[in-house]
Coordinates of N, CA and C in Angstrom, one line a residue:
M1075 N -61.6 -38.9 51.4 CA -62.4 -37.7 51.4 C -63.1 -37.6 52.7
E1076 N -63.2 -36.4 53.2 CA -63.8 -36.2 54.5 C -65.3 -36.5 54.4
Q1077 N -65.9 -37.0 55.5 CA -67.3 -37.2 55.6 C -68.0 -35.9 55.4
G1078 N -69.2 -36.0 54.7 CA -70.0 -34.8 54.6 C -69.7 -34.0 53.3
F1079 N -68.6 -34.4 52.6 CA -68.3 -33.7 51.4 C -68.5 -34.7 50.2
A1080 N -69.0 -34.1 49.1 CA -69.2 -34.9 47.9 C -68.5 -34.3 46.7
R1081 N -68.0 -35.1 45.9 CA -67.3 -34.7 44.6 C -68.4 -34.3 43.6
C1082 N -68.2 -33.3 42.9 CA -69.0 -33.0 41.7 C -68.3 -33.8 40.5
D1083 N -69.0 -35.0 40.2 CA -68.3 -35.9 39.3 C -68.0 -35.3 37.9
E1084 N -68.9 -34.4 37.4 CA -68.6 -33.8 36.1 C -67.5 -32.8 36.1
L1085 N -67.1 -32.3 37.3 CA -66.1 -31.3 37.4 C -65.0 -31.8 38.4
W1086 N -64.7 -33.1 38.4 CA -63.7 -33.7 39.2 C -62.7 -34.4 38.2
F1087 N -61.6 -33.7 37.9 CA -60.6 -34.2 37.0 C -59.5 -34.9 37.8
E1088 N -59.3 -36.2 37.5 CA -58.3 -36.9 38.3 C -56.9 -36.3 38.2
D1089 N -56.6 -35.6 37.1 CA -55.3 -35.0 37.0 C -55.3 -33.5 37.4
G1090 N -56.5 -33.0 37.9 CA -56.6 -31.7 38.4 C -55.6 -31.4 39.5
N1091 N -55.3 -30.1 39.7 CA -54.2 -29.8 40.7 C -54.7 -28.8 41.7
V1092 N -56.0 -28.5 41.8 CA -56.5 -27.7 42.8 C -58.0 -28.1 43.1
I1093 N -58.3 -28.1 44.4 CA -59.7 -28.5 44.8 C -60.4 -27.2 45.3
L1094 N -61.6 -27.0 44.7 CA -62.4 -25.8 45.1 C -63.5 -26.4 46.0
Q1095 N -63.8 -25.9 47.1 CA -64.9 -26.3 47.9 C -66.0 -25.2 48.0
A1096 N -67.2 -25.6 47.6 CA -68.3 -24.7 47.8 C -69.4 -25.4 48.6
E1097 N -69.7 -24.9 49.7 CA -70.6 -25.6 50.7 C -70.0 -27.0 50.9
T1098 N -70.7 -28.0 50.7 CA -70.2 -29.4 50.9 C -69.8 -30.1 49.6
T1099 N -69.6 -29.3 48.5 CA -69.3 -29.9 47.3 C -67.8 -29.6 46.9
L1100 N -67.1 -30.6 46.4 CA -65.7 -30.4 46.0 C -65.6 -30.5 44.5
F1101 N -64.8 -29.7 43.9 CA -64.5 -29.6 42.5 C -63.0 -29.7 42.3
R1102 N -62.5 -30.6 41.5 CA -61.0 -30.7 41.3 C -60.8 -30.3 39.8
V1103 N -60.1 -29.2 39.7 CA -59.9 -28.6 38.4 C -58.4 -28.2 38.2
F1104 N -58.1 -27.3 37.3 CA -56.8 -27.0 36.9 C -56.5 -25.5 37.2
R1105 N -55.4 -25.3 38.0 CA -55.0 -24.0 38.4 C -54.7 -23.1 37.2
S1106 N -54.0 -23.6 36.3 CA -53.5 -22.7 35.1 C -54.7 -22.2 34.3
I1107 N -55.7 -23.1 34.1 CA -56.9 -22.7 33.4 C -57.7 -21.7 34.2
M1108 N -57.9 -21.9 35.5 CA -58.6 -20.9 36.3 C -57.9 -19.6 36.3
A1109 N -56.6 -19.6 36.4 CA -55.8 -18.3 36.4 C -55.9 -17.6 35.1
A1110 N -56.0 -18.4 34.0 CA -56.1 -17.8 32.7 C -57.4 -17.0 32.5
Y1111 N -58.4 -17.5 33.2 CA -59.7 -16.9 33.1 C -60.0 -15.7 34.1
S1112 N -59.1 -15.6 35.1 CA -59.4 -14.7 36.2 C -58.2 -14.2 36.9
Q1113 N -58.0 -12.9 36.9 CA -56.9 -12.3 37.6 C -57.0 -12.6 39.1
I1114 N -58.3 -12.7 39.6 CA -58.5 -13.0 41.0 C -57.9 -14.4 41.3
F1115 N -58.2 -15.4 40.5 CA -57.7 -16.7 40.7 C -56.2 -16.7 40.5
M1116 N -55.7 -16.0 39.6 CA -54.2 -15.9 39.4 C -53.5 -15.4 40.6
D1117 N -54.1 -14.4 41.2 CA -53.5 -13.8 42.5 C -53.6 -14.8 43.6
M1118 N -54.8 -15.4 43.7 CA -55.1 -16.4 44.8 C -54.1 -17.6 44.7
F1119 N -53.9 -18.1 43.5 CA -53.0 -19.2 43.4 C -51.5 -18.9 43.5
S1120 N -51.2 -17.6 43.5 CA -49.8 -17.2 43.7 C -49.4 -17.2 45.2
L1121 N -50.4 -17.2 46.1 CA -50.2 -17.2 47.5 C -49.7 -18.6 48.0
P1122 N -48.9 -18.7 49.0 CA -48.5 -20.0 49.5 C -49.7 -20.7 50.2
W1123 N -49.7 -22.0 50.2 CA -50.7 -22.8 50.9 C -50.1 -23.9 51.7
S1124 N -50.8 -24.5 52.6 CA -50.3 -25.5 53.4 C -51.1 -26.8 53.1
Q1125 N -50.4 -27.9 53.0 CA -51.0 -29.2 52.9 C -51.9 -29.6 54.1
A1126 N -51.6 -29.0 55.2 CA -52.3 -29.2 56.4 C -53.8 -28.8 56.3
N1127 N -54.0 -27.9 55.3 CA -55.4 -27.4 55.1 C -56.2 -28.2 54.1
S1128 N -55.5 -29.2 53.5 CA -56.2 -30.0 52.5 C -57.0 -31.1 53.1
P1129 N -58.2 -31.4 52.5 CA -59.0 -32.4 53.1 C -58.4 -33.8 52.8
E1130 N -58.8 -34.7 53.7 CA -58.4 -36.1 53.5 C -58.8 -36.6 52.1
G1131 N -58.0 -37.3 51.5 CA -58.3 -37.8 50.1 C -58.0 -36.8 49.0
S1132 N -57.5 -35.6 49.3 CA -57.2 -34.6 48.3 C -55.9 -34.8 47.7
D1133 N -55.1 -35.8 48.1 CA -53.8 -36.1 47.5 C -52.9 -34.9 47.6
G1134 N -53.0 -34.1 48.7 CA -52.1 -32.9 48.9 C -52.4 -31.8 47.9
K1135 N -53.5 -31.8 47.2 CA -53.8 -30.7 46.3 C -54.3 -29.5 47.1
A1136 N -54.0 -28.3 46.6 CA -54.4 -27.1 47.3 C -55.9 -27.1 47.4
L1137 N -56.4 -26.6 48.5 CA -57.9 -26.5 48.7 C -58.2 -25.0 48.9
V1138 N -59.2 -24.6 48.1 CA -59.6 -23.2 48.1 C -61.1 -23.3 48.5
V1139 N -61.4 -22.7 49.7 CA -62.8 -22.7 50.1 C -63.5 -21.4 49.5
M1140 N -64.5 -21.7 48.7 CA -65.2 -20.6 48.1 C -66.4 -20.2 48.9
H1141 N -66.8 -18.9 48.7 CA -68.0 -18.4 49.5 C -69.2 -18.4 48.6
D1142 N -69.2 -19.1 47.4 CA -70.3 -19.2 46.5 C -71.1 -20.4 46.8
T1143 N -72.3 -20.5 46.3 CA -73.1 -21.7 46.5 C -72.5 -22.8 45.6
A1144 N -72.7 -24.0 45.9 CA -72.2 -25.1 45.0 C -72.8 -25.0 43.7
E1145 N -74.1 -24.7 43.6 CA -74.7 -24.6 42.3 C -74.1 -23.5 41.4
D1146 N -73.9 -22.3 42.0 CA -73.3 -21.2 41.3 C -71.9 -21.6 40.8
L1147 N -71.1 -22.2 41.6 CA -69.7 -22.6 41.2 C -69.8 -23.6 40.2
R1148 N -70.7 -24.6 40.3 CA -70.8 -25.6 39.2 C -71.1 -25.0 37.9
H1149 N -72.0 -24.0 37.8 CA -72.3 -23.3 36.6 C -71.1 -22.6 36.0
F1150 N -70.4 -21.8 36.9 CA -69.2 -21.1 36.5 C -68.2 -22.0 36.0
L1151 N -67.9 -23.1 36.7 CA -66.8 -24.0 36.2 C -67.3 -24.8 35.0
G1152 N -68.6 -25.0 34.9 CA -69.1 -25.7 33.7 C -68.8 -24.9 32.4
V1153 N -69.0 -23.6 32.5 CA -68.7 -22.8 31.3 C -67.3 -22.9 30.9
I1154 N -66.4 -23.0 31.9 CA -65.0 -23.0 31.6 C -64.5 -24.4 31.1
F1155 N -65.0 -25.4 31.8 CA -64.4 -26.8 31.6 C -65.3 -27.8 30.8
I1156 N -66.5 -27.5 30.6 CA -67.4 -28.4 29.8 C -67.8 -27.8 28.5
P1157 N -67.2 -28.4 27.4 CA -67.5 -27.9 26.1 C -69.0 -27.9 25.8
G1158 N -69.5 -26.8 25.3 CA -71.0 -26.7 24.9 C -71.9 -26.5 26.1
Y1159 N -71.3 -26.2 27.3 CA -72.1 -26.1 28.5 C -73.2 -25.0 28.3

């Protein structure tokens, strides 16, 4: 993982297949679930991506840089991925 970036442990799934970056926080989640909840994510994930844009330690997973705060994205993803959030 690149220096200066931190994983959000509660929203870092080892078998996740996409990494979302908000500020300096990384979230590893599932493309298909994100796409099911949002047409925007569905469209975004249909675009080609390059492994060259993935951070070190991302295991070649697609990286999506978000323009939201890490706190806002954590809450959004929490509703989707954490039961009873």
